[in-house]
XYZ file of C-alpha atoms in Angstrom:
682
model
C 123.145 -17.579 143.343
C 122.238 -14.050 144.455
C 118.555 -14.936 144.465
C 119.143 -18.009 146.607
C 121.299 -16.021 149.034
C 118.598 -13.423 149.444
C 115.957 -16.045 150.058
C 118.065 -17.678 152.727
C 118.750 -14.341 154.448
C 115.115 -13.344 154.489
C 113.838 -16.746 155.598
C 115.744 -16.309 158.855
C 113.699 -13.318 159.947
C 110.368 -14.476 158.504
C 110.344 -17.683 160.518
C 109.652 -15.525 163.572
C 106.182 -14.860 162.110
C 105.324 -18.486 162.797
C 105.268 -19.966 166.244
C 105.727 -23.497 167.365
C 106.365 -22.898 171.035
C 108.336 -26.121 171.454
C 111.572 -24.190 171.937
C 110.160 -22.072 174.753
C 111.220 -22.715 178.302
C 108.724 -24.970 180.112
C 110.172 -24.193 183.514
C 108.028 -21.203 184.481
C 104.675 -22.759 185.351
C 101.892 -20.117 185.263
C 100.113 -19.614 188.547
C 96.433 -19.757 189.368
C 94.299 -16.595 189.139
C 94.748 -14.429 192.217
C 91.952 -13.662 194.654
C 89.769 -10.798 193.535
C 90.480 -11.259 189.818
C 87.570 -11.313 187.323
C 87.849 -15.115 187.123
C 87.958 -15.593 190.893
C 84.548 -16.519 192.352
C 85.399 -14.633 195.554
C 85.003 -11.377 193.639
C 81.397 -12.128 192.541
C 78.714 -12.967 195.121
C 76.430 -14.311 192.372
C 78.802 -17.225 191.728
C 77.803 -20.584 193.238
C 80.006 -22.133 195.901
C 82.907 -23.839 194.179
C 84.897 -26.905 195.029
C 88.600 -27.451 195.657
C 91.396 -26.271 193.375
C 92.104 -28.202 190.180
C 95.632 -28.258 188.799
C 96.359 -26.865 185.351
C 97.069 -29.276 182.516
C 98.181 -29.275 178.899
C 97.532 -31.924 176.253
C 97.685 -32.446 172.498
C 94.440 -33.538 170.896
C 94.210 -37.070 169.542
C 95.215 -38.026 166.018
C 92.882 -40.136 163.893
C 94.253 -43.339 165.414
C 96.388 -42.348 168.438
C 95.223 -41.421 171.935
C 97.602 -38.586 172.813
C 95.622 -36.801 175.522
C 95.042 -39.840 177.737
C 91.520 -38.611 178.550
C 88.545 -40.874 177.948
C 85.973 -39.502 175.527
C 88.080 -36.866 173.778
C 87.734 -37.513 170.055
C 90.120 -36.013 167.452
C 89.299 -32.766 165.649
C 87.960 -33.685 162.218
C 86.884 -31.002 159.752
C 84.375 -31.949 157.063
C 86.112 -29.533 154.678
C 87.918 -31.694 152.080
C 91.726 -31.697 152.076
C 91.720 -29.712 148.822
C 89.579 -28.782 145.824
C 90.115 -28.976 142.064
C 89.296 -27.010 138.936
C 88.473 -29.150 135.865
C 91.162 -28.856 133.235
C 93.697 -27.563 135.713
C 96.669 -29.831 136.419
C 94.876 -31.411 139.350
C 91.573 -33.270 139.247
C 90.943 -34.824 142.663
C 88.589 -33.432 145.285
C 85.404 -31.452 144.734
C 85.323 -28.653 142.177
C 86.689 -25.396 143.633
C 83.955 -23.416 141.887
C 81.350 -25.410 143.832
C 82.688 -24.303 147.232
C 79.471 -22.518 148.213
C 77.064 -25.240 147.107
C 74.924 -27.300 149.439
C 76.692 -30.618 148.880
C 80.292 -29.357 148.823
C 81.241 -30.695 152.250
C 79.818 -34.158 151.559
C 81.474 -34.710 148.190
C 84.791 -36.131 149.392
C 87.104 -36.596 152.322
C 87.689 -34.686 155.524
C 90.708 -33.185 157.292
C 92.275 -33.892 160.691
C 93.390 -30.776 162.582
C 96.067 -30.833 165.287
C 95.678 -28.693 168.424
C 97.162 -28.142 171.879
C 94.966 -27.335 174.882
C 96.138 -25.428 177.978
C 93.707 -25.513 180.923
C 94.834 -23.191 183.753
C 94.498 -23.934 187.473
C 90.910 -23.267 188.566
C 88.267 -24.224 191.110
C 86.089 -27.271 190.661
C 82.815 -26.079 189.133
C 84.324 -22.830 187.853
C 83.817 -21.967 184.166
C 86.486 -20.137 182.174
C 86.652 -18.173 178.899
C 88.485 -19.647 175.901
C 91.099 -18.060 173.641
C 91.397 -19.797 170.262
C 94.865 -19.080 168.855
C 96.635 -19.867 165.639
C 100.082 -19.234 164.184
C 101.827 -17.178 161.536
C 102.858 -18.394 158.069
C 105.635 -20.948 158.362
C 104.685 -21.897 161.935
C 102.393 -24.261 163.782
C 100.464 -24.502 167.049
C 101.997 -23.488 170.384
C 103.133 -26.763 171.921
C 104.494 -25.144 175.095
C 103.636 -21.777 176.604
C 106.480 -19.302 177.010
C 108.053 -18.569 180.375
C 106.363 -15.711 182.237
C 108.459 -12.789 183.533
C 107.992 -11.791 187.161
C 105.086 -9.477 187.920
C 104.255 -7.896 191.281
C 100.518 -7.944 190.519
C 99.658 -10.804 188.121
C 96.268 -9.289 187.284
C 97.752 -5.917 186.284
C 97.458 -4.784 182.677
C 101.124 -3.815 182.473
C 102.718 -7.133 183.452
C 105.832 -7.781 181.343
C 105.704 -10.472 178.686
C 108.388 -12.542 177.023
C 110.782 -10.723 174.714
C 110.273 -11.155 170.999
C 113.287 -11.683 168.746
C 114.278 -10.779 165.215
C 112.636 -8.357 162.809
C 109.189 -9.837 163.500
C 109.458 -9.457 167.267
C 105.886 -8.209 167.682
C 104.437 -11.540 166.621
C 106.682 -13.429 169.031
C 105.616 -11.120 171.850
C 101.976 -11.618 170.887
C 102.361 -15.383 171.240
C 104.164 -14.868 174.548
C 101.110 -12.950 175.801
C 99.228 -16.267 175.779
C 101.175 -17.283 178.893
C 99.934 -14.217 180.743
C 96.342 -14.863 179.644
C 96.680 -18.439 180.882
C 97.922 -17.127 184.230
C 94.901 -14.847 184.402
C 92.477 -17.748 183.941
C 91.896 -18.172 180.203
C 91.834 -21.597 178.554
C 94.176 -21.464 175.542
C 93.498 -23.684 172.522
C 96.203 -23.336 169.861
C 95.816 -25.196 166.566
C 97.826 -25.754 163.392
C 96.219 -24.628 160.157
C 95.776 -27.232 157.422
C 99.064 -28.158 155.775
C 101.104 -26.772 158.694
C 102.521 -28.586 161.695
C 100.882 -32.002 161.914
C 97.499 -30.960 160.481
C 96.341 -32.640 157.293
C 95.249 -30.990 154.066
C 96.704 -28.707 151.411
C 97.594 -25.132 152.292
C 94.925 -22.912 150.731
C 96.079 -19.629 152.321
C 93.121 -19.177 154.698
C 90.350 -20.054 152.263
C 86.898 -19.266 153.666
C 85.569 -22.691 152.644
C 88.556 -24.682 153.926
C 90.699 -23.114 156.671
C 87.670 -21.251 158.053
C 85.644 -24.455 158.068
C 88.537 -26.174 159.870
C 88.470 -23.517 162.593
C 84.732 -24.073 163.007
C 85.498 -27.757 163.558
C 87.881 -26.755 166.371
C 85.101 -24.664 167.958
C 82.703 -27.612 167.615
C 85.245 -29.829 169.361
C 85.698 -27.379 172.265
C 81.914 -27.154 172.710
C 81.561 -30.952 172.789
C 84.232 -31.290 175.457
C 82.504 -28.628 177.538
C 79.159 -30.417 177.220
C 80.833 -33.677 178.321
C 82.481 -32.021 181.314
C 85.994 -32.449 179.954
C 86.690 -28.689 179.821
C 85.616 -26.132 182.471
C 83.452 -23.984 180.191
C 79.760 -23.072 180.206
C 78.127 -24.313 176.982
C 74.484 -23.650 176.070
C 72.200 -25.834 173.971
C 73.385 -24.151 170.763
C 77.047 -24.856 171.506
C 77.823 -21.282 172.536
C 80.508 -20.552 175.107
C 82.691 -17.537 175.912
C 85.188 -17.377 173.047
C 87.783 -14.921 171.772
C 90.242 -15.263 168.881
C 93.878 -14.172 168.872
C 96.934 -14.394 166.630
C 99.111 -12.397 164.257
C 99.753 -12.359 160.511
C 98.399 -15.698 159.204
C 97.052 -16.206 162.725
C 95.165 -12.934 162.329
C 93.864 -13.939 158.909
C 91.769 -16.808 160.265
C 89.858 -14.574 162.680
C 87.949 -12.192 160.428
C 85.983 -14.565 158.158
C 85.489 -16.993 161.057
C 83.916 -14.327 163.269
C 81.833 -13.078 160.354
C 80.150 -16.430 159.690
C 80.164 -18.056 163.151
C 78.117 -16.245 165.843
C 79.800 -18.272 168.605
C 82.821 -15.950 168.376
C 82.473 -13.154 170.950
C 85.470 -11.002 170.028
C 88.606 -10.956 167.877
C 92.096 -9.417 168.100
C 93.679 -9.758 164.628
C 97.229 -8.352 164.500
C 99.133 -7.520 161.312
C 96.817 -9.260 158.868
C 94.915 -8.637 155.645
C 91.447 -7.619 154.443
C 91.789 -8.799 150.842
C 94.521 -11.318 150.091
C 94.370 -10.251 146.452
C 95.077 -6.631 147.394
C 97.802 -7.664 149.850
C 99.793 -9.927 147.512
C 98.579 -8.754 144.081
C 97.799 -5.082 144.758
C 95.899 -3.236 142.013
C 96.866 -5.868 139.454
C 100.543 -5.765 140.444
C 102.656 -8.404 142.204
C 104.576 -8.189 145.483
C 107.230 -10.447 144.035
C 109.676 -10.132 146.929
C 107.162 -11.202 149.543
C 105.688 -13.796 147.201
C 109.095 -15.451 146.897
C 109.567 -15.466 150.661
C 106.115 -16.897 151.369
C 106.769 -19.602 148.807
C 110.154 -20.354 150.370
C 108.638 -20.795 153.834
C 106.013 -23.209 152.526
C 108.483 -25.277 150.490
C 108.131 -28.929 151.388
C 104.601 -28.431 152.746
C 101.456 -29.714 151.081
C 100.336 -26.775 148.917
C 97.270 -26.390 146.721
C 98.222 -26.628 143.016
C 97.213 -22.994 142.415
C 99.740 -21.962 145.049
C 102.298 -24.417 143.661
C 102.003 -22.954 140.159
C 102.163 -19.377 141.436
C 105.377 -20.172 143.326
C 106.838 -21.700 140.178
C 105.967 -18.581 138.161
C 107.466 -16.294 140.812
C 110.921 -17.750 140.156
C 111.015 -15.390 137.148
C 112.773 -12.314 138.599
C 110.954 -9.394 136.955
C 107.268 -10.338 137.095
C 105.310 -7.260 138.125
C 101.731 -7.942 137.079
C 99.146 -10.551 138.080
C 98.065 -11.165 134.492
C 101.662 -12.019 133.578
C 102.152 -14.160 136.667
C 99.088 -16.272 135.919
C 97.296 -15.406 132.632
C 94.367 -17.838 133.087
C 92.981 -15.942 136.082
C 92.759 -19.111 138.224
C 95.058 -17.599 140.844
C 92.874 -14.505 141.222
C 89.774 -16.667 141.638
C 91.671 -18.626 144.272
C 92.842 -15.687 146.400
C 89.491 -13.871 146.197
C 88.002 -16.472 148.550
C 90.603 -15.713 151.215
C 89.683 -12.819 153.479
C 86.927 -10.643 154.888
C 86.702 -8.995 151.462
C 84.938 -12.114 150.097
C 82.099 -11.612 152.559
C 81.928 -7.891 151.809
C 81.591 -8.765 148.112
C 78.866 -11.324 148.873
C 76.942 -8.783 150.926
C 77.218 -6.187 148.166
C 75.926 -8.736 145.626
C 73.200 -9.920 148.050
C 74.525 -13.457 147.650
C 74.692 -16.231 150.291
C 77.893 -17.615 151.783
C 76.567 -21.159 151.322
C 73.837 -22.349 148.982
C 70.445 -22.399 150.654
C 71.308 -19.653 153.153
C 69.903 -16.131 153.233
C 71.990 -13.463 151.453
C 75.022 -12.750 153.587
C 74.800 -9.863 156.048
C 77.696 -9.109 158.382
C 76.747 -9.370 162.036
C 78.119 -6.920 164.637
C 81.588 -8.079 165.735
C 83.628 -6.600 168.587
C 87.147 -6.259 167.195
C 90.439 -4.713 168.279
C 92.457 -4.252 165.077
C 96.241 -3.775 165.341
C 98.467 -3.064 162.340
C 101.974 -1.802 161.590
C 102.120 1.562 159.812
C 105.421 0.435 158.272
C 104.334 -3.166 157.626
C 105.251 -3.737 153.972
C 103.349 -7.013 153.607
C 99.975 -6.261 155.227
C 99.918 -2.492 155.420
C 97.737 -0.018 157.273
C 95.286 0.023 154.363
C 94.237 -3.534 155.198
C 93.345 -2.511 158.743
C 91.456 0.543 157.459
C 89.413 -1.660 155.111
C 88.620 -4.103 157.925
C 87.698 -1.206 160.211
C 85.362 0.332 157.619
C 83.452 -2.883 156.974
C 83.219 -4.069 160.582
C 82.186 -0.604 161.758
C 79.250 -0.526 159.342
C 77.863 -3.675 160.979
C 77.643 -1.895 164.347
C 80.096 -3.743 166.596
C 82.568 -2.178 169.014
C 85.491 -1.804 166.595
C 88.747 -0.050 167.479
C 91.992 0.288 165.590
C 95.577 1.083 166.508
C 98.796 1.115 164.520
C 102.438 0.898 165.572
C 105.935 0.825 164.091
C 106.273 -2.944 163.921
C 104.920 -5.735 161.728
C 106.389 -7.447 158.686
C 109.761 -5.804 158.163
C 112.048 -6.275 155.154
C 115.795 -5.930 155.851
C 116.502 -5.835 152.106
C 114.597 -2.535 152.067
C 116.724 -1.409 155.037
C 113.845 -1.683 157.491
C 114.331 -2.027 161.239
C 111.592 -3.016 163.670
C 110.104 -0.266 165.821
C 107.852 0.220 168.844
C 104.716 -1.877 169.346
C 103.049 1.015 171.204
C 100.884 3.656 169.572
C 102.219 6.745 171.323
C 101.029 6.446 174.931
C 98.728 3.524 174.073
C 100.389 0.190 174.855
C 99.461 -2.649 172.514
C 99.655 -5.473 175.043
C 97.888 -3.577 177.816
C 95.124 -2.793 175.300
C 94.725 -6.469 174.362
C 94.515 -7.515 178.031
C 91.924 -4.840 178.768
C 89.918 -5.710 175.671
C 89.699 -9.416 176.470
C 88.854 -8.822 180.138
C 85.890 -6.637 179.188
C 84.669 -8.720 176.254
C 85.189 -12.184 177.746
C 85.276 -11.831 181.539
C 82.718 -9.129 182.216
C 85.095 -6.430 183.456
C 83.595 -2.938 183.622
C 83.402 -1.040 180.335
C 85.455 1.732 181.957
C 88.482 -0.573 181.697
C 88.447 0.266 177.971
C 88.729 4.004 178.569
C 92.465 3.568 177.920
C 91.803 2.026 174.472
C 90.906 4.785 171.974
C 88.602 4.450 168.983
C 91.479 5.048 166.551
C 95.173 5.527 167.352
C 97.544 6.207 164.445
C 101.263 5.839 165.121
C 103.579 8.625 163.921
C 106.912 7.249 165.145
C 108.273 5.199 168.051
C 107.096 7.762 170.615
C 104.109 9.647 169.199
C 100.649 9.035 167.771
C 97.380 10.812 167.046
C 94.125 9.753 168.706
C 91.070 10.435 166.559
C 87.442 9.334 166.165
C 87.606 8.837 162.400
C 90.315 8.046 159.872
C 91.686 11.273 158.362
C 91.189 11.420 154.622
C 88.232 9.056 154.689
C 85.238 11.399 154.619
C 84.499 15.079 154.028
C 82.562 15.345 157.293
C 85.255 13.961 159.584
C 87.994 15.827 157.699
C 86.170 19.095 158.223
C 85.849 18.362 161.951
C 89.615 17.713 162.237
C 90.506 20.605 159.904
C 92.274 18.235 157.486
C 93.855 19.955 154.483
C 91.431 19.934 151.517
C 93.704 21.096 148.696
C 94.214 18.853 145.643
C 97.798 19.099 144.370
C 98.867 17.974 140.875
C 101.834 15.732 140.041
C 103.268 14.375 136.795
C 106.126 11.862 136.991
C 107.930 10.050 134.180
C 110.039 6.979 134.866
C 112.590 5.927 132.251
C 114.704 2.801 131.943
C 117.440 4.194 134.208
C 118.625 2.960 137.567
C 117.198 4.208 140.844
C 114.176 6.105 142.083
C 112.600 9.177 140.566
C 113.358 12.424 142.379
C 110.805 13.363 145.041
C 108.329 15.698 143.279
C 107.318 18.225 145.960
C 103.622 19.142 146.236
C 103.490 20.723 149.728
C 105.822 22.647 152.059
C 105.177 23.016 155.798
C 104.944 26.735 156.690
C 107.572 28.358 158.908
C 107.095 28.138 162.695
C 104.550 25.343 162.190
C 104.391 21.681 163.147
C 101.790 19.431 161.546
C 100.788 15.795 161.270
C 100.448 13.721 158.124
C 98.295 10.759 159.158
C 95.565 8.806 157.417
C 94.645 8.070 153.810
C 96.131 10.103 150.918
C 93.475 10.434 148.202
C 93.907 10.460 144.410
C 91.764 11.845 141.610
C 92.123 12.080 137.815
C 94.879 9.509 138.212
C 96.309 7.592 135.242
C 99.169 5.178 134.565
C 100.447 5.122 130.992
C 102.786 2.643 129.349
C 105.987 2.826 127.412
C 106.427 -0.458 129.310
C 108.465 -3.131 127.518
C 106.315 -6.131 126.659
C 103.326 -4.630 128.479
C 104.420 -6.374 131.670
C 105.393 -3.469 133.871
C 103.705 -1.651 136.748
C 103.964 1.696 138.491
C 105.121 2.049 142.115
C 103.997 5.201 143.883
C 104.445 6.572 147.401
C 104.725 9.771 149.423
C 108.179 11.209 150.086
C 109.538 13.725 152.567
C 112.501 16.077 152.160
C 114.141 17.408 155.310
C 117.604 18.894 155.820
C 119.000 17.661 152.514
C 117.712 14.110 153.068
C 114.788 12.283 151.478
C 112.707 9.395 152.798
C 109.849 7.287 151.506
C 107.241 7.968 154.188
C 106.655 4.830 156.293
C 108.353 2.791 153.516
C 104.930 2.619 151.868
C 104.398 2.059 148.148
C 101.243 1.384 146.155
C 101.409 -0.685 142.966
C 99.373 0.298 139.919
C 99.125 -1.898 136.834
C 98.412 0.221 133.730
C 95.094 -1.451 132.894
C 93.677 -0.478 136.307
C 92.513 3.135 136.215
C 89.943 3.451 139.038
C 92.156 4.110 142.058
C 91.242 6.637 144.702
C 93.751 6.016 147.513
C 97.402 5.574 148.365
C 98.425 3.421 151.337
C 97.785 5.023 154.739
C 100.733 6.681 156.519
C 101.616 8.494 159.741
C 104.389 11.098 160.127
C 105.275 14.245 162.092
C 105.903 17.241 159.797
C 108.204 20.062 160.883
C 108.634 23.610 159.587
C 110.329 23.579 156.201
C 109.547 19.913 155.451
C 108.549 19.283 151.847
C 106.110 16.479 151.083
C 105.933 15.022 147.597
C 105.095 12.085 145.387
C 107.776 9.633 144.352
C 107.667 6.860 141.748
C 110.033 3.909 141.358
C 111.182 1.694 138.546
C 111.648 -1.182 141.015
C 111.729 -1.523 144.786
C 112.673 -4.281 147.210
C 109.281 -4.784 148.847
C 107.637 -5.244 145.429
C 110.323 -6.869 143.254
C 112.550 -9.570 144.587
C 115.440 -9.127 142.186
C 116.502 -5.495 141.859
C 119.915 -3.942 141.440
C 119.647 -2.518 144.943
C 118.729 -5.905 146.364
C 121.836 -7.489 144.875
C 124.024 -4.914 146.571
C 122.267 -5.257 149.930
C 122.353 -9.066 149.940
C 126.039 -9.031 149.070
C 126.741 -6.521 151.829
C 124.852 -8.660 154.341
C 126.948 -11.667 153.343
C 130.212 -9.703 153.481
C 129.365 -8.298 156.906
C 128.699 -11.830 158.100
C 132.125 -13.006 156.919
C 134.065 -9.818 157.771
C 132.115 -7.895 160.436
C 132.067 -4.158 159.764
C 133.249 -4.488 156.149
C 130.644 -2.844 153.921
C 130.167 -3.519 150.232
C 132.189 -0.494 149.150
C 135.172 -1.687 151.202
C 135.539 -4.912 149.211
C 136.378 -5.989 145.685
C 132.844 -7.380 145.447
C 131.573 -3.828 145.028
C 133.641 -3.391 141.868
C 132.578 -6.796 140.601
C 128.894 -6.137 141.254
C 128.569 -2.775 139.528
C 128.754 -4.185 135.952
C 126.141 -6.800 136.884
C 123.873 -4.085 138.238
C 124.263 -2.115 135.034
C 123.323 -5.121 132.895
C 120.281 -5.912 135.047
C 119.197 -2.283 134.943
C 119.162 -2.374 131.161
C 117.218 -5.659 131.096
C 114.833 -4.562 133.834
C 112.751 -2.260 131.616
C 109.844 -0.527 133.325
C 109.279 2.934 131.833
C 105.967 4.651 132.591
C 104.198 7.936 133.336
C 101.877 8.648 136.273
C 99.878 11.844 136.658
C 96.955 13.092 138.668
C 96.143 15.005 141.839
C 96.723 14.051 145.471
C 95.056 15.283 148.672
C 97.209 14.832 151.776
C 95.699 14.113 155.225
C 97.586 16.958 156.939
C 96.281 18.634 160.094
C 97.388 20.326 163.323
C 99.140 18.514 166.179
C 96.472 19.087 168.839
C 95.536 15.385 169.014
C 99.026 14.017 169.521
C 99.683 11.399 172.221
C 103.167 10.800 173.690
C 104.640 7.776 175.388
C 105.152 8.582 179.072
C 108.603 10.049 179.628
C 109.114 10.687 175.913
C 107.812 14.164 175.217
C 110.385 15.960 173.046
C 109.029 19.159 171.488
C 107.715 18.813 167.937
C 109.783 21.786 166.891
C 113.054 19.836 167.081
C 114.622 19.615 163.641
C 117.556 17.390 164.556
C 115.556 14.253 165.318
C 116.367 11.146 163.282
C 114.144 9.885 160.495
C 112.006 6.952 161.487
C 112.567 5.355 158.096
C 115.631 4.659 155.986
C 116.926 7.593 153.948
C 116.674 7.322 150.169
C 118.982 10.252 149.437
């Protein structure tokens, strides 16, 4: 009962990560690009003379057997990737063998998949060619069927035009989808499509598999190119099917961009927001299991067509205390499945000098221009994912920039509240507009002067702007004067309720203000058992003590399964440190972002329900509090997870010289009465 209640509560806020725009207001029709804009021929004497104005239009692409667009010659979007794949001996034996995904004949072995899309062509001049934005949705959503209403803007080509308000704890992703309306107004063609298994698209959900969902997206690009060659879309297409193309979307809609851009040179730039590098590391970090998020992702895909690996994993996740991947799925099939889903697959192929598809040359990442945006407090796809994407893309030589903010995937059961989408003075949406104008419409490179190489958010108002990620290399750390001291810790977790006390390793000197931002490093680190049944895992994060209160910095935890001993990093963080602050290491027996069913979760879900029935009545004000305490005690005894972690940590701490403030929000760092950005633990 409690588990079901929690699932229902959390599903309400996670749905916002998706995005069928059918509920948006259709009344505000975007206007044509204004004179003098980058897409207006009057601003470029090299443009040929153009014809009269053409009205904007929107249409859904055809199904296999239904003409929905009403335009002669527009065929449906058919991907040659089969609807699913199978592993011999697994409880599913139709479709080509999953292990043959990279072989030459894989795409001709069986079936194909129809993909549903919506096309928005803005008002333009006859003969004018426009850039294309290919967009996709978050988990649980589908294509944008209708663009959102556009708020008034005095100068429609300005980079600070307002966009539609997001809603709920995943507001950033709603605002990101609303930005499509502004891009349409500025002269971009928007093509939004539903991933396989979502919306009306065919196929089994394979969680952004490089040989299925990525192949589907390539089929959408093929379709756009064909329509341009036939004169059905106002784009310039060369003999190789190239046209001006950018990718955009958040969460699941960010996940499709990275492998697609890596293997398809027709992609000019990408803007992935709040997404992953390695799906294995995101959902099954270091051999552990993010059971809470796993349950929610399974809930939101219930009733959809899921691959059997995903189906079995969701069935296993109904057990409340699963903490390790080898317990969740002992055969290893699930790990093989998720390892094909992300940019990390291609990094592994390049390291092994192996091809993406049989018969190709060994994979080598091409330079990709990418603006990476991630939430520092995102507890599903954390800052580490963005750092890993940044590292790999940067090595290939593209223009790669990264910014973090205080938004993303928030978990109310861990007492999280959404924060600012800006990175100090750097506005996320202005940065995206600038980026796309330069990369897709030929605006001057100076337009990107306002978009730094790396911007790391510290709180809703402040950030640090740097040229390298603190904690990543000795050379860059020396340049930024990052603290080099290794500090030991030794923490023992028993089978008692609650979190371990914050074990202090550093105190900020008097009359000093510092920044903790970047990647905390580990060395000589071990996790040792005492874990009942061998099925437990360690949960480790950085903590901060200030004025008698304690917080888990940025709500970030890293999972460590005992058999994994080769870790060198904790999850990246960003925080302002004030005189007298004490930074430490904190370990947990269980925690809401990692384990769905914890004693704390039961209390929080009950309180949410009580507050819904009797507004303002907390758990302690009701008889339910007395009734719940014995249940919590029983679960605490059953929920055995004793362990010891020890090692040394190096904190990315440095001076505040590089700090950026939001305009009009410049409180002095020395203030000690400011509120914590995260929820207090003690």
